[in-house]
Amino acid sequence: MHHDLVLIAGAGLAISIAAAVFARRTGVAAPLLLVALGIAASLLPGTPTLEVDPELILAGVLPPLLYASAVQLPVIDLRRNLSLISWLSVVMVIVTSVVVGLLVHAVFPAIPLALGIALGAVVSPTDAVAATAVGRRLGLPPRLMTVLEGESLVNDASALVVLRTAIAAVGASSAFSLGETAGDFAWAVVGAGLVGWAVAWVTVLVRQRLDDPVLNTTISFITPFLAYVPAEELHASGVLAVVVAGLVTGAMGARRFSARDRQTQTTTWATINFILESGVFLALGYQLSSLVEDAREETSAGEVVGMVSLVLVTLVVLRLVGLAWPALVGRRGAGERGDRTRERLDQFEQRLESREPKDDREETRLQWARKRIARASADVAFEEREPITARGYLVLAWAGMRGVVTLAAAQTIPSDTPHRDTVVLVACLVAMLSLALFGLTLPALIRRMDFPSVDPAERRDDVLTLMRQIGEDATDALGPLAEQTIDGEPLDPEVVAVLKDRFLPMLLAGVRRGAEGRPDQREQAFIIQRRYLDALRDGLLRERSVGAFSTEPLQARRGAARPRGAAPRVVVLTEEPAQEPAPGFLEGSATG
């Protein structure tokens, strides 16, 4: 049996890699390919039987998947789209669960209402993996990508809370209570938020002090489970606690983790995410034949087809109707709301400028208020610069694929529940058909919408504008170069001349020049370099918190948006300098 597991694991990895390569070249959704390949593998003679514990998926697979996505999602993008994400991931999940349950119970009376709502909760959360993969390849606007990713992170928690309450009602043979569901959901959100924040805060502080990529990556492995298990023990939402932990870790890590640690974590979690996602979809296809056999004993094929059709059509209709409301509200008077908001901000800013701070405490409060005004102004500019149009809402409505959570949650329904096998099979078929329906047609729809592409020159200008802005912030924060000291001693005049004439223009404006320097001068130059790099990073984080720039220039890495002839060191703020001055640093090698 152990050899069979090793064989299955090895074959699964090979199939996953082949499917990913084929999907990138053809545009077919990789999850759909994996399900099909899993079905084909299960039909081969002599293949072993595979039984996956659903609790293993919920507690062992889902937390790292959610954490990997949450830690990479910019908090500012999530905040700006919070109303739409909340509508889709909370309100629409509850509505979908109840409506699907009522319809299934009405058309198929053998299915109890509570079990029908459990089915609705299972199929309500969307999975943005396939949709975002297609969107990135076809140039879907970044704001739509953020909405899809944010929705898929939060709706898992909403669906699992409703599912938990519905399963409890099935076991108690009692009526489904919306009031009880609302109470459970409120505690699930509050408890999960507290646990997730606490876990993130503690692990970030520990990782900050270790300064070891191996140990830090190891701690990042256990972080999602440190958030999931305590939250579940407190009867809160474990998956939401994982999401909160990932978001807080991502926000704090930008300032507290070294660039080396962040790069290592990004690559490692991308690999883990790929393996786990691929494994779940392969396992679904591999187990589908056994699910069909189990369901045959309690229902007919016609009833299964009818139930799948009813659920799938209901999901599509509810998705379209659910997005029609925010589309209408968002378009009505959007320009007037922006003008009124900008006018109020201008008035508030004028009152702040007329006030003279009496002490340092009041000065701090005024600076905080100015930052809030700048952030609000940037939000207004963002809404005008990147609005969600009718075409965008249509793409969001058609990106209703179901995936990992649906497959895992369906199998958590107790095995002794009547009609359990039927409900599990229906949920899995709905997930597969949604992948086929939306995954095969979404690329054509995105092409038909003809979203405007981002001009590379404009993107490069945004990056350079951002660099100039944070360069000015760093210069203002550190003061004149000639007045800086190291351990109380003024800088060597030759070092000041070299830094002022050659290094600072290279660092702040990308000018490649070189100079010779003695060892003591090189050490001074290195210390000043670290100061400016720290100041540049602080400026970058301030700009990110305000939000005047879009996410793409803020996340620009080495080689991105670099003008011809400019030094690679222009993006050095995303890198950590060597522990001692790099050879050729003052000679202008600028190897990056």
CSV table of C-alpha atoms in Angstrom, one decimal, residues 124-582:
chain,number,residue,atom,x,y,z
A,124,SER,CA,-22.0,28.9,-2.9
A,125,PRO,CA,-18.3,29.8,-2.6
A,126,THR,CA,-16.4,30.6,-5.8
A,127,ASP,CA,-12.8,29.6,-6.5
A,128,ALA,CA,-10.8,32.2,-8.3
A,129,VAL,CA,-7.8,30.0,-9.2
A,130,ALA,CA,-8.9,29.2,-12.8
A,131,ALA,CA,-10.5,32.6,-13.3
A,132,THR,CA,-7.4,34.6,-12.2
A,133,ALA,CA,-5.1,32.4,-14.2
A,134,VAL,CA,-7.1,33.2,-17.3
A,135,GLY,CA,-7.4,36.8,-16.4
A,136,ARG,CA,-3.7,37.4,-15.9
A,137,ARG,CA,-3.0,35.8,-19.3
A,138,LEU,CA,-5.6,37.8,-21.1
A,139,GLY,CA,-5.0,41.2,-19.4
A,140,LEU,CA,-8.0,41.4,-17.1
A,141,PRO,CA,-7.9,44.7,-15.2
A,142,PRO,CA,-6.1,44.5,-11.8
A,143,ARG,CA,-9.2,45.7,-9.9
A,144,LEU,CA,-11.3,42.8,-11.2
A,145,MET,CA,-8.5,40.4,-10.3
A,146,THR,CA,-8.5,41.8,-6.7
A,147,VAL,CA,-12.3,41.4,-6.4
A,148,LEU,CA,-12.1,37.8,-7.6
A,149,GLU,CA,-9.2,36.9,-5.2
A,150,GLY,CA,-10.7,38.8,-2.2
A,151,GLU,CA,-14.1,37.1,-2.8
A,152,SER,CA,-12.7,33.7,-3.0
A,153,LEU,CA,-10.8,34.2,0.3
A,154,VAL,CA,-13.7,35.5,2.4
A,155,ASN,CA,-16.6,33.4,1.0
A,156,ASP,CA,-15.0,30.2,2.2
A,157,ALA,CA,-15.6,31.2,5.8
A,158,SER,CA,-19.1,32.3,5.1
A,159,ALA,CA,-20.0,29.1,3.4
A,160,LEU,CA,-18.5,26.9,6.1
A,161,VAL,CA,-20.3,28.7,8.9
A,162,VAL,CA,-23.7,28.2,7.1
A,163,LEU,CA,-22.7,24.6,6.4
A,164,ARG,CA,-21.8,23.9,10.0
A,165,THR,CA,-25.2,25.3,11.2
A,166,ALA,CA,-27.1,23.3,8.5
A,167,ILE,CA,-25.4,20.1,9.4
A,168,ALA,CA,-26.2,20.6,13.1
A,169,ALA,CA,-29.8,21.1,12.1
A,170,VAL,CA,-29.8,17.9,10.1
A,171,GLY,CA,-28.4,16.0,13.1
A,172,ALA,CA,-30.9,17.5,15.5
A,173,SER,CA,-33.8,17.0,13.1
A,174,SER,CA,-34.8,20.7,13.8
A,175,ALA,CA,-35.6,23.6,11.6
A,176,PHE,CA,-32.9,25.7,10.1
A,177,SER,CA,-32.6,29.0,11.9
A,178,LEU,CA,-31.4,32.2,10.2
A,179,GLY,CA,-31.1,33.8,13.5
A,180,GLU,CA,-28.8,31.1,14.8
A,181,THR,CA,-26.8,31.3,11.6
A,182,ALA,CA,-26.4,35.1,12.0
A,183,GLY,CA,-25.2,34.6,15.6
A,184,ASP,CA,-22.7,31.9,14.6
A,185,PHE,CA,-21.5,34.0,11.7
A,186,ALA,CA,-20.9,37.0,13.9
A,187,TRP,CA,-18.8,35.1,16.4
A,188,ALA,CA,-17.0,33.3,13.6
A,189,VAL,CA,-15.9,36.6,12.2
A,190,VAL,CA,-15.0,38.3,15.5
A,191,GLY,CA,-13.3,35.2,17.0
A,192,ALA,CA,-11.4,34.5,13.7
A,193,GLY,CA,-10.3,38.1,13.4
A,194,LEU,CA,-8.8,38.1,17.0
A,195,VAL,CA,-7.1,34.7,16.6
A,196,GLY,CA,-5.7,35.5,13.2
A,197,TRP,CA,-4.4,38.9,14.2
A,198,ALA,CA,-2.8,37.5,17.4
A,199,VAL,CA,-1.1,34.6,15.5
A,200,ALA,CA,0.2,36.9,12.8
A,201,TRP,CA,1.5,39.5,15.2
A,202,VAL,CA,3.4,36.9,17.3
A,203,THR,CA,4.9,35.0,14.4
A,204,VAL,CA,6.0,38.2,12.6
A,205,LEU,CA,7.8,39.4,15.7
A,206,VAL,CA,9.6,36.0,16.1
A,207,ARG,CA,10.5,35.8,12.4
A,208,GLN,CA,11.8,39.4,12.5
A,209,ARG,CA,14.3,38.5,15.2
A,210,LEU,CA,15.5,35.2,13.6
A,211,ASP,CA,16.8,36.6,10.3
A,212,ASP,CA,17.2,33.1,8.9
A,213,PRO,CA,15.4,32.3,5.7
A,214,VAL,CA,15.2,28.6,6.5
A,215,LEU,CA,13.7,29.1,10.0
A,216,ASN,CA,11.4,31.9,8.8
A,217,THR,CA,10.1,29.7,6.0
A,218,THR,CA,9.5,26.9,8.5
A,219,ILE,CA,7.5,29.2,10.8
A,220,SER,CA,5.5,30.4,7.8
A,221,PHE,CA,4.6,26.7,7.1
A,222,ILE,CA,3.0,26.4,10.5
A,223,THR,CA,1.4,29.8,10.7
A,224,PRO,CA,-1.9,28.8,8.9
A,225,PHE,CA,-2.3,25.9,11.2
A,226,LEU,CA,-1.5,28.0,14.3
A,227,ALA,CA,-4.4,30.2,13.2
A,228,TYR,CA,-6.8,27.5,12.1
A,229,VAL,CA,-6.7,25.1,15.0
A,230,PRO,CA,-7.3,27.5,17.9
A,231,ALA,CA,-10.1,29.3,16.0
A,232,GLU,CA,-11.9,26.0,15.3
A,233,GLU,CA,-11.5,25.0,19.0
A,234,LEU,CA,-13.2,28.3,19.9
A,235,HIS,CA,-16.0,27.5,17.4
A,236,ALA,CA,-14.9,30.5,15.3
A,237,SER,CA,-14.1,30.3,11.6
A,238,GLY,CA,-10.7,28.6,11.1
A,239,VAL,CA,-10.5,29.5,7.5
A,240,LEU,CA,-11.2,33.2,8.2
A,241,ALA,CA,-8.6,33.2,10.9
A,242,VAL,CA,-6.1,31.9,8.3
A,243,VAL,CA,-7.1,34.7,5.9
A,244,VAL,CA,-6.7,37.3,8.6
A,245,ALA,CA,-3.3,35.9,9.6
A,246,GLY,CA,-2.2,36.0,6.0
A,247,LEU,CA,-3.3,39.5,5.4
A,248,VAL,CA,-1.7,40.8,8.6
A,249,THR,CA,1.5,38.9,7.9
A,250,GLY,CA,1.7,40.3,4.4
A,251,ALA,CA,1.1,43.9,5.6
A,252,MET,CA,3.6,43.7,8.5
A,253,GLY,CA,6.2,41.7,6.6
A,254,ALA,CA,6.8,44.4,4.0
A,255,ARG,CA,8.5,46.4,6.8
A,256,ARG,CA,9.8,43.7,9.2
A,257,PHE,CA,11.1,41.0,6.9
A,258,SER,CA,14.2,41.2,4.8
A,259,ALA,CA,13.9,41.1,1.0
A,260,ARG,CA,15.6,37.7,1.0
A,261,ASP,CA,13.0,36.3,3.4
A,262,ARG,CA,10.1,37.7,1.3
A,263,GLN,CA,11.5,36.3,-1.9
A,264,THR,CA,12.1,32.9,-0.4
A,265,GLN,CA,8.6,32.8,1.1
A,266,THR,CA,6.9,33.9,-2.2
A,267,THR,CA,8.6,31.1,-4.2
A,268,THR,CA,8.1,28.5,-1.6
A,269,TRP,CA,4.4,29.2,-1.1
A,270,ALA,CA,3.8,29.4,-4.9
A,271,THR,CA,5.1,25.9,-5.1
A,272,ILE,CA,3.0,24.6,-2.2
A,273,ASN,CA,-0.1,26.3,-3.7
A,274,PHE,CA,0.5,24.6,-7.1
A,275,ILE,CA,1.0,21.1,-5.6
A,276,LEU,CA,-2.0,21.3,-3.2
A,277,GLU,CA,-4.5,22.8,-5.8
A,278,SER,CA,-3.5,20.3,-8.4
A,279,GLY,CA,-3.7,17.4,-6.0
A,280,VAL,CA,-7.3,18.3,-4.9
A,281,PHE,CA,-8.6,18.5,-8.5
A,282,LEU,CA,-6.8,15.3,-9.5
A,283,ALA,CA,-8.3,13.5,-6.4
A,284,LEU,CA,-11.8,14.7,-7.4
A,285,GLY,CA,-11.5,13.1,-10.9
A,286,TYR,CA,-9.9,10.0,-9.5
A,287,GLN,CA,-12.8,9.5,-6.9
A,288,LEU,CA,-15.7,10.4,-9.2
A,289,SER,CA,-16.5,6.9,-10.3
A,290,SER,CA,-16.7,5.7,-6.7
A,291,LEU,CA,-19.0,8.7,-5.9
A,292,VAL,CA,-21.3,7.7,-8.7
A,293,GLU,CA,-21.4,4.1,-7.5
A,294,ASP,CA,-22.3,5.2,-4.0
A,295,ALA,CA,-25.1,7.5,-5.1
A,296,ARG,CA,-26.7,4.8,-7.3
A,297,GLU,CA,-27.9,3.0,-4.2
A,298,GLU,CA,-30.1,5.9,-3.0
A,299,THR,CA,-31.2,7.8,-6.1
A,300,SER,CA,-31.7,7.5,-9.8
A,301,ALA,CA,-29.5,9.0,-12.5
A,302,GLY,CA,-32.5,11.2,-13.6
A,303,GLU,CA,-32.8,12.7,-10.2
A,304,VAL,CA,-29.1,13.5,-10.0
A,305,VAL,CA,-29.2,15.1,-13.4
A,306,GLY,CA,-32.3,17.2,-12.5
A,307,MET,CA,-30.8,18.3,-9.2
A,308,VAL,CA,-27.5,19.2,-10.8
A,309,SER,CA,-29.3,21.2,-13.5
A,310,LEU,CA,-31.4,23.0,-11.0
A,311,VAL,CA,-28.5,23.9,-8.8
A,312,LEU,CA,-26.3,25.1,-11.6
A,313,VAL,CA,-29.0,27.3,-13.2
A,314,THR,CA,-29.8,28.8,-9.8
A,315,LEU,CA,-26.2,29.6,-9.2
A,316,VAL,CA,-25.8,31.3,-12.6
A,317,VAL,CA,-29.0,33.4,-12.2
A,318,LEU,CA,-28.2,34.4,-8.6
A,319,ARG,CA,-24.7,35.4,-9.6
A,320,LEU,CA,-26.0,37.6,-12.4
A,321,VAL,CA,-28.8,39.2,-10.3
A,322,GLY,CA,-26.4,39.6,-7.3
A,323,LEU,CA,-23.9,41.6,-9.4
A,324,ALA,CA,-26.6,43.7,-11.1
A,325,TRP,CA,-27.4,45.5,-7.9
A,326,PRO,CA,-23.9,46.9,-7.1
A,327,ALA,CA,-23.5,47.7,-10.8
A,328,LEU,CA,-26.6,49.9,-10.8
A,329,VAL,CA,-25.8,51.5,-7.4
A,330,GLY,CA,-22.2,52.1,-8.4
A,331,ARG,CA,-23.0,53.9,-11.7
A,332,ARG,CA,-25.7,56.1,-10.2
A,333,GLY,CA,-24.2,59.4,-9.3
A,334,ALA,CA,-20.7,58.2,-9.1
A,335,GLY,CA,-19.2,61.4,-10.5
A,336,GLU,CA,-21.3,63.6,-8.2
A,337,ARG,CA,-20.2,61.6,-5.1
A,338,GLY,CA,-16.6,61.9,-6.1
A,339,ASP,CA,-16.9,65.7,-6.5
A,340,ARG,CA,-18.7,66.1,-3.1
A,341,THR,CA,-16.0,63.9,-1.4
A,342,ARG,CA,-13.2,65.9,-2.9
A,343,GLU,CA,-14.8,69.2,-1.9
A,344,ARG,CA,-15.2,68.1,1.7
A,345,LEU,CA,-11.6,66.9,1.7
A,346,ASP,CA,-10.3,70.2,0.4
A,347,GLN,CA,-12.3,72.1,3.1
A,348,PHE,CA,-10.9,69.8,5.8
A,349,GLU,CA,-7.4,70.2,4.5
A,350,GLN,CA,-7.7,74.0,4.5
A,351,ARG,CA,-8.7,73.9,8.1
A,352,LEU,CA,-5.8,71.7,9.0
A,353,GLU,CA,-3.3,74.0,7.2
A,354,SER,CA,-4.6,77.0,9.2
A,355,ARG,CA,-3.9,75.4,12.5
A,356,GLU,CA,-0.6,75.8,14.3
A,357,PRO,CA,0.4,72.8,16.5
A,358,LYS,CA,1.1,73.8,20.1
A,359,ASP,CA,3.2,70.7,20.9
A,360,ASP,CA,4.6,67.5,19.5
A,361,ARG,CA,1.5,65.5,20.3
A,362,GLU,CA,-0.7,67.9,18.3
A,363,GLU,CA,1.8,67.8,15.5
A,364,THR,CA,1.5,64.0,15.4
A,365,ARG,CA,-2.2,64.3,15.3
A,366,LEU,CA,-2.1,66.8,12.4
A,367,GLN,CA,0.3,64.5,10.5
A,368,TRP,CA,-2.1,61.6,11.0
A,369,ALA,CA,-5.0,63.7,9.7
A,370,ARG,CA,-3.1,64.8,6.7
A,371,LYS,CA,-2.3,61.2,5.9
A,372,ARG,CA,-6.0,60.3,6.2
A,373,ILE,CA,-6.9,63.1,3.8
A,374,ALA,CA,-4.2,62.0,1.3
A,375,ARG,CA,-5.5,58.4,1.5
A,376,ALA,CA,-9.1,59.5,1.0
A,377,SER,CA,-8.1,61.7,-2.0
A,378,ALA,CA,-6.2,58.8,-3.4
A,379,ASP,CA,-9.3,56.6,-3.0
A,380,VAL,CA,-11.4,59.1,-5.0
A,381,ALA,CA,-8.8,59.2,-7.7
A,382,PHE,CA,-8.6,55.4,-7.8
A,383,GLU,CA,-12.4,55.2,-8.3
A,384,GLU,CA,-12.2,57.6,-11.2
A,385,ARG,CA,-9.0,56.0,-12.7
A,386,GLU,CA,-10.1,52.4,-12.4
A,387,PRO,CA,-13.9,52.1,-12.2
A,388,ILE,CA,-15.7,48.8,-12.6
A,389,THR,CA,-17.7,49.2,-15.8
A,390,ALA,CA,-20.6,47.1,-17.0
A,391,ARG,CA,-18.2,44.9,-18.9
A,392,GLY,CA,-16.3,44.3,-15.7
A,393,TYR,CA,-19.4,43.3,-13.8
A,394,LEU,CA,-20.3,40.9,-16.6
A,395,VAL,CA,-16.9,39.2,-16.4
A,396,LEU,CA,-17.2,39.0,-12.6
A,397,ALA,CA,-20.7,37.4,-13.0
A,398,TRP,CA,-19.3,34.9,-15.5
A,399,ALA,CA,-16.3,33.9,-13.3
A,400,GLY,CA,-18.4,31.8,-10.9
A,401,MET,CA,-16.3,28.7,-10.9
A,402,ARG,CA,-16.5,26.3,-7.9
A,403,GLY,CA,-13.4,24.5,-6.7
A,404,VAL,CA,-11.5,23.2,-3.7
A,405,VAL,CA,-13.8,24.4,-1.0
A,406,THR,CA,-16.8,22.9,-2.7
A,407,LEU,CA,-15.1,19.5,-3.1
A,408,ALA,CA,-13.8,19.4,0.5
A,409,ALA,CA,-16.8,20.8,2.2
A,410,ALA,CA,-19.2,18.4,0.5
A,411,GLN,CA,-17.5,15.4,1.9
A,412,THR,CA,-17.6,16.8,5.5
A,413,ILE,CA,-21.4,16.0,5.6
A,414,PRO,CA,-21.7,13.1,8.1
A,415,SER,CA,-21.7,9.7,6.5
A,416,ASP,CA,-24.8,8.6,8.3
A,417,THR,CA,-26.9,11.4,6.9
A,418,PRO,CA,-29.7,10.2,4.6
A,419,HIS,CA,-29.1,11.1,0.9
A,420,ARG,CA,-25.6,12.1,1.8
A,421,ASP,CA,-24.0,10.4,-1.2
A,422,THR,CA,-26.4,12.1,-3.6
A,423,VAL,CA,-25.7,15.5,-2.2
A,424,VAL,CA,-21.9,14.9,-2.3
A,425,LEU,CA,-22.1,13.7,-5.9
A,426,VAL,CA,-24.3,16.7,-7.0
A,427,ALA,CA,-21.9,19.2,-5.4
A,428,CYS,CA,-18.9,17.6,-7.1
A,429,LEU,CA,-20.7,17.5,-10.5
A,430,VAL,CA,-21.7,21.2,-10.1
A,431,ALA,CA,-18.1,22.1,-9.4
A,432,MET,CA,-16.9,20.2,-12.5
A,433,LEU,CA,-19.6,21.6,-14.8
A,434,SER,CA,-19.0,25.1,-13.5
A,435,LEU,CA,-15.3,24.7,-14.3
A,436,ALA,CA,-16.2,23.5,-17.8
A,437,LEU,CA,-18.9,26.1,-18.5
A,438,PHE,CA,-17.0,29.1,-17.2
A,439,GLY,CA,-13.5,27.9,-17.7
A,440,LEU,CA,-14.0,27.2,-21.5
A,441,THR,CA,-16.1,30.3,-22.2
A,442,LEU,CA,-14.4,33.0,-19.9
A,443,PRO,CA,-11.4,33.5,-22.2
A,444,ALA,CA,-13.7,34.3,-25.2
A,445,LEU,CA,-15.8,36.7,-23.0
A,446,ILE,CA,-12.7,38.6,-21.8
A,447,ARG,CA,-11.5,39.0,-25.3
A,448,ARG,CA,-14.9,40.1,-26.4
A,449,MET,CA,-15.0,42.8,-23.7
A,450,ASP,CA,-11.8,44.3,-25.1
A,451,PHE,CA,-10.5,45.8,-21.9
A,452,PRO,CA,-7.9,48.5,-22.5
A,453,SER,CA,-4.4,47.3,-22.0
A,454,VAL,CA,-1.8,49.1,-19.9
A,455,ASP,CA,0.7,51.1,-22.0
A,456,PRO,CA,4.3,49.9,-21.1
A,457,ALA,CA,5.5,53.4,-21.3
A,458,GLU,CA,2.8,54.6,-18.9
A,459,ARG,CA,3.7,51.9,-16.5
A,460,ARG,CA,7.3,52.8,-16.7
A,461,ASP,CA,6.5,56.4,-16.0
A,462,ASP,CA,4.5,55.4,-13.0
A,463,VAL,CA,7.4,53.5,-11.6
A,464,LEU,CA,9.8,56.4,-12.2
A,465,THR,CA,7.4,58.9,-10.7
A,466,LEU,CA,7.1,56.7,-7.6
A,467,MET,CA,10.9,56.4,-7.3
A,468,ARG,CA,11.3,60.2,-7.6
A,469,GLN,CA,8.6,60.7,-4.9
A,470,ILE,CA,10.1,58.3,-2.4
A,471,GLY,CA,13.6,59.7,-3.2
A,472,GLU,CA,12.4,63.1,-2.2
A,473,ASP,CA,10.9,61.7,1.0
A,474,ALA,CA,14.2,60.0,1.9
A,475,THR,CA,16.2,63.2,1.3
A,476,ASP,CA,13.7,65.2,3.4
A,477,ALA,CA,13.8,62.6,6.2
A,478,LEU,CA,17.6,62.4,6.4
A,479,GLY,CA,18.4,66.0,5.9
A,480,PRO,CA,21.5,67.5,4.2
A,481,LEU,CA,24.2,65.0,3.6
A,482,ALA,CA,27.0,67.2,5.0
A,483,GLU,CA,25.2,67.3,8.4
A,484,GLN,CA,25.0,63.6,8.8
A,485,THR,CA,27.3,61.8,11.3
A,486,ILE,CA,28.3,58.2,12.0
A,487,ASP,CA,28.9,57.5,15.7
A,488,GLY,CA,28.9,61.2,16.4
A,489,GLU,CA,31.7,61.9,13.9
A,490,PRO,CA,31.2,63.9,10.7
A,491,LEU,CA,31.6,62.2,7.3
A,492,ASP,CA,34.9,62.4,5.5
A,493,PRO,CA,34.7,65.4,3.0
A,494,GLU,CA,35.7,63.2,0.1
A,495,VAL,CA,33.0,60.7,1.0
A,496,VAL,CA,30.5,63.5,1.0
A,497,ALA,CA,31.7,64.7,-2.4
A,498,VAL,CA,31.5,61.2,-3.9
A,499,LEU,CA,28.1,60.5,-2.4
A,500,LYS,CA,26.6,63.8,-3.4
A,501,ASP,CA,28.0,63.9,-6.9
A,502,ARG,CA,27.8,60.2,-7.9
A,503,PHE,CA,26.1,57.8,-5.6
A,504,LEU,CA,23.0,59.8,-4.7
A,505,PRO,CA,22.1,60.6,-8.3
A,506,MET,CA,22.6,56.9,-9.1
A,507,LEU,CA,20.4,55.8,-6.2
A,508,LEU,CA,17.6,58.3,-6.6
A,509,ALA,CA,17.6,58.9,-10.3
A,510,GLY,CA,19.4,56.0,-11.9
A,511,VAL,CA,22.5,57.7,-13.1
A,512,ARG,CA,25.5,55.3,-13.5
A,513,ARG,CA,28.7,56.9,-12.4
A,514,GLY,CA,31.7,55.6,-10.5
A,515,ALA,CA,34.4,56.6,-8.1
A,516,GLU,CA,37.4,55.3,-6.3
A,517,GLY,CA,37.4,55.1,-2.6
A,518,ARG,CA,39.7,54.0,0.3
A,519,PRO,CA,38.5,51.2,2.6
A,520,ASP,CA,37.4,53.7,5.4
A,521,GLN,CA,35.6,55.8,2.9
A,522,ARG,CA,33.9,52.7,1.4
A,523,GLU,CA,32.7,51.8,4.9
A,524,GLN,CA,31.2,55.3,5.4
A,525,ALA,CA,29.6,55.1,2.0
A,526,PHE,CA,28.1,51.8,2.8
A,527,ILE,CA,26.5,53.1,6.1
A,528,ILE,CA,25.1,56.1,4.2
A,529,GLN,CA,23.8,53.7,1.6
A,530,ARG,CA,21.9,51.7,4.2
A,531,ARG,CA,20.4,54.9,5.6
A,532,TYR,CA,19.1,56.0,2.3
A,533,LEU,CA,17.8,52.5,1.5
A,534,ASP,CA,15.9,52.4,4.8
A,535,ALA,CA,14.5,55.9,4.1
A,536,LEU,CA,13.5,54.9,0.6
A,537,ARG,CA,11.7,51.8,1.9
A,538,ASP,CA,9.9,53.9,4.6
A,539,GLY,CA,8.9,56.3,1.8
A,540,LEU,CA,7.7,53.4,-0.3
A,541,LEU,CA,5.6,52.0,2.6
A,542,ARG,CA,4.1,55.4,3.2
A,543,GLU,CA,3.1,55.8,-0.5
A,544,ARG,CA,1.6,52.3,-0.4
A,545,SER,CA,-0.5,53.1,2.7
A,546,VAL,CA,-1.7,56.3,1.1
A,547,GLY,CA,-2.6,54.6,-2.2
A,548,ALA,CA,-1.8,57.4,-4.7
A,549,PHE,CA,-0.1,54.9,-6.9
A,550,SER,CA,-1.6,51.7,-8.2
A,551,THR,CA,-0.3,48.3,-7.0
A,552,GLU,CA,1.7,47.5,-10.1
A,553,PRO,CA,4.4,50.2,-9.7
A,554,LEU,CA,4.5,49.6,-6.0
A,555,GLN,CA,5.3,45.9,-6.6
A,556,ALA,CA,7.8,46.5,-9.5
A,557,ARG,CA,10.8,44.3,-9.1
A,558,ARG,CA,14.2,44.0,-10.7
A,559,GLY,CA,14.1,44.6,-14.4
A,560,ALA,CA,10.5,45.8,-14.4
A,561,ALA,CA,9.7,49.0,-16.1
A,562,ARG,CA,13.4,49.9,-16.4
A,563,PRO,CA,14.2,52.7,-18.9
A,564,ARG,CA,16.9,51.9,-21.4
A,565,GLY,CA,20.3,52.9,-20.0
A,566,ALA,CA,19.1,53.3,-16.5
A,567,ALA,CA,21.0,51.6,-13.7
A,568,PRO,CA,19.4,48.4,-12.3
A,569,ARG,CA,20.1,49.9,-8.8
A,570,VAL,CA,17.1,52.2,-9.4
A,571,VAL,CA,15.0,49.3,-7.9
A,572,VAL,CA,17.4,48.5,-5.2
A,573,LEU,CA,14.9,49.4,-2.5
A,574,THR,CA,13.3,46.0,-3.0
A,575,GLU,CA,16.7,44.3,-2.3
A,576,GLU,CA,18.8,44.0,0.8
A,577,PRO,CA,22.4,45.3,0.4
A,578,ALA,CA,25.2,42.9,1.0
A,579,GLN,CA,26.7,42.6,4.5
A,580,GLU,CA,29.7,44.6,3.3
A,581,PRO,CA,30.2,46.9,0.4
A,582,ALA,CA,29.9,45.1,-2.8
